[in-house]
Amino acid sequence: MPASGVSAAALAARLSAIGLLARLEEHALHTSVEAEVPESLSVESWREVLEVVAEADRFGLLATSLNGRTLWAVVRKTVPTTGDVGGPGHQR
């Protein structure tokens, strides 16, 4: 499924179903999903997590010794395909 058809809320719900506590944050052009990933996450659960975030426009994992591991995914908001989007020269 193309990312434009994926809802960040649906991604968060699927991550929650796997057992991760997901947070949504709205931005002007995208919605981000973040979840802390425990050290004890099984290999099978990692596969499920990767299947979920692969549907996002971008995703990654931030791992630090101070904060543990944070999974993030970004889903761009839909942009109109016609009309004056951003002024002259920015139309699609």
PDB file of C-alpha atoms in Angstrom:
ATOM      1  CA  MET A   1       0.000   0.000   0.000  1.00  0.00           C
ATOM      2  CA  PRO A   2       1.393   3.446  -0.849  1.00  0.00           C
ATOM      3  CA  ALA A   3       2.186   5.567   2.179  1.00  0.00           C
ATOM      4  CA  SER A   4      -0.329   8.219   1.085  1.00  0.00           C
ATOM      5  CA  GLY A   5      -3.067   5.664   1.812  1.00  0.00           C
ATOM      6  CA  VAL A   6      -1.658   4.725   5.207  1.00  0.00           C
ATOM      7  CA  SER A   7      -2.889   6.448   8.335  1.00  0.00           C
ATOM      8  CA  ALA A   8      -0.375   7.184  11.074  1.00  0.00           C
ATOM      9  CA  ALA A   9      -3.091   6.288  13.591  1.00  0.00           C
ATOM     10  CA  ALA A  10      -3.450   2.865  11.945  1.00  0.00           C
ATOM     11  CA  LEU A  11       0.314   2.341  12.179  1.00  0.00           C
ATOM     12  CA  ALA A  12       0.239   3.313  15.856  1.00  0.00           C
ATOM     13  CA  ALA A  13      -2.650   0.925  16.509  1.00  0.00           C
ATOM     14  CA  ARG A  14      -0.799  -1.933  14.831  1.00  0.00           C
ATOM     15  CA  LEU A  15       2.353  -1.204  16.850  1.00  0.00           C
ATOM     16  CA  SER A  16       0.250  -1.165  20.015  1.00  0.00           C
ATOM     17  CA  ALA A  17      -1.221  -4.550  19.068  1.00  0.00           C
ATOM     18  CA  ILE A  18       2.342  -5.898  18.932  1.00  0.00           C
ATOM     19  CA  GLY A  19       2.888  -4.601  22.465  1.00  0.00           C
ATOM     20  CA  LEU A  20       4.631  -1.268  21.891  1.00  0.00           C
ATOM     21  CA  LEU A  21       3.316   1.955  23.403  1.00  0.00           C
ATOM     22  CA  ALA A  22       3.013   4.245  20.367  1.00  0.00           C
ATOM     23  CA  ARG A  23       2.728   8.056  20.409  1.00  0.00           C
ATOM     24  CA  LEU A  24       1.419  10.271  17.603  1.00  0.00           C
ATOM     25  CA  GLU A  25       2.587  13.809  16.937  1.00  0.00           C
ATOM     26  CA  GLU A  26       1.029  16.089  14.325  1.00  0.00           C
ATOM     27  CA  HIS A  27       3.250  18.356  12.230  1.00  0.00           C
ATOM     28  CA  ALA A  28       2.418  20.709   9.359  1.00  0.00           C
ATOM     29  CA  LEU A  29       3.308  18.276   6.559  1.00  0.00           C
ATOM     30  CA  HIS A  30       3.372  14.901   8.291  1.00  0.00           C
ATOM     31  CA  THR A  31       2.353  12.867  11.316  1.00  0.00           C
ATOM     32  CA  SER A  32       5.031  11.042  13.269  1.00  0.00           C
ATOM     33  CA  VAL A  33       4.684   7.839  15.260  1.00  0.00           C
ATOM     34  CA  GLU A  34       7.190   6.942  17.976  1.00  0.00           C
ATOM     35  CA  ALA A  35       7.460   3.906  20.233  1.00  0.00           C
ATOM     36  CA  GLU A  36       9.991   2.740  22.781  1.00  0.00           C
ATOM     37  CA  VAL A  37      11.367  -0.691  21.874  1.00  0.00           C
ATOM     38  CA  PRO A  38      12.246  -2.980  24.794  1.00  0.00           C
ATOM     39  CA  GLU A  39      15.432  -5.045  24.755  1.00  0.00           C
ATOM     40  CA  SER A  40      13.310  -8.155  25.206  1.00  0.00           C
ATOM     41  CA  LEU A  41      11.386  -7.779  21.908  1.00  0.00           C
ATOM     42  CA  SER A  42      11.346 -11.166  20.171  1.00  0.00           C
ATOM     43  CA  VAL A  43      12.590 -11.788  16.649  1.00  0.00           C
ATOM     44  CA  GLU A  44       9.035 -12.511  15.488  1.00  0.00           C
ATOM     45  CA  SER A  45       7.804  -9.229  16.983  1.00  0.00           C
ATOM     46  CA  TRP A  46      10.655  -7.368  15.236  1.00  0.00           C
ATOM     47  CA  ARG A  47       9.460  -8.847  11.931  1.00  0.00           C
ATOM     48  CA  GLU A  48       5.937  -7.629  12.634  1.00  0.00           C
ATOM     49  CA  VAL A  49       7.219  -4.168  13.603  1.00  0.00           C
ATOM     50  CA  LEU A  50       9.223  -3.910  10.376  1.00  0.00           C
ATOM     51  CA  GLU A  51       6.187  -4.931   8.308  1.00  0.00           C
ATOM     52  CA  VAL A  52       4.202  -2.138   9.963  1.00  0.00           C
ATOM     53  CA  VAL A  53       6.733   0.674   9.588  1.00  0.00           C
ATOM     54  CA  ALA A  54       7.587  -0.352   6.020  1.00  0.00           C
ATOM     55  CA  GLU A  55       4.222   1.165   5.072  1.00  0.00           C
ATOM     56  CA  ALA A  56       5.284   4.616   6.300  1.00  0.00           C
ATOM     57  CA  ASP A  57       6.997   7.205   4.111  1.00  0.00           C
ATOM     58  CA  ARG A  58      10.116   7.082   6.313  1.00  0.00           C
ATOM     59  CA  PHE A  59      11.125   5.154   9.401  1.00  0.00           C
ATOM     60  CA  GLY A  60      14.121   4.495  11.579  1.00  0.00           C
ATOM     61  CA  LEU A  61      15.455   3.480  14.955  1.00  0.00           C
ATOM     62  CA  LEU A  62      17.237   5.808  17.357  1.00  0.00           C
ATOM     63  CA  ALA A  63      19.335   3.866  19.866  1.00  0.00           C
ATOM     64  CA  THR A  64      21.298   5.527  22.667  1.00  0.00           C
ATOM     65  CA  SER A  65      22.805   4.296  25.893  1.00  0.00           C
ATOM     66  CA  LEU A  66      20.867   6.978  27.793  1.00  0.00           C
ATOM     67  CA  ASN A  67      17.376   6.622  26.320  1.00  0.00           C
ATOM     68  CA  GLY A  68      17.226   3.061  25.002  1.00  0.00           C
ATOM     69  CA  ARG A  69      15.685   2.427  21.604  1.00  0.00           C
ATOM     70  CA  THR A  70      13.016   4.582  19.970  1.00  0.00           C
ATOM     71  CA  LEU A  71      11.347   3.470  16.756  1.00  0.00           C
ATOM     72  CA  TRP A  72       9.974   6.294  14.602  1.00  0.00           C
ATOM     73  CA  ALA A  73       7.885   6.469  11.430  1.00  0.00           C
ATOM     74  CA  VAL A  74       6.591   9.392   9.383  1.00  0.00           C
ATOM     75  CA  VAL A  75       3.469   9.513   7.219  1.00  0.00           C
ATOM     76  CA  ARG A  76       3.182  12.564   4.974  1.00  0.00           C
ATOM     77  CA  LYS A  77      -0.118  14.386   4.917  1.00  0.00           C
ATOM     78  CA  THR A  78      -1.953  14.435   1.615  1.00  0.00           C
ATOM     79  CA  VAL A  79      -1.172  17.446  -0.571  1.00  0.00           C
ATOM     80  CA  PRO A  80      -3.675  18.661  -3.188  1.00  0.00           C
ATOM     81  CA  THR A  81      -2.651  17.623  -6.696  1.00  0.00           C
ATOM     82  CA  THR A  82      -4.310  20.546  -8.514  1.00  0.00           C
ATOM     83  CA  GLY A  83      -4.676  24.245  -8.002  1.00  0.00           C
ATOM     84  CA  ASP A  84      -2.265  26.792  -6.621  1.00  0.00           C
ATOM     85  CA  VAL A  85      -0.275  24.724  -4.129  1.00  0.00           C
ATOM     86  CA  GLY A  86       2.406  26.954  -2.678  1.00  0.00           C
ATOM     87  CA  GLY A  87       2.230  29.642  -5.334  1.00  0.00           C
ATOM     88  CA  PRO A  88       3.621  29.867  -8.878  1.00  0.00           C
ATOM     89  CA  GLY A  89       6.138  27.186  -9.717  1.00  0.00           C
ATOM     90  CA  HIS A  90       4.961  24.893  -6.923  1.00  0.00           C
ATOM     91  CA  GLN A  91       1.945  23.406  -8.639  1.00  0.00           C
ATOM     92  CA  ARG A  92       1.802  19.677  -9.200  1.00  0.00           C
TER      93      ARG A  92
END
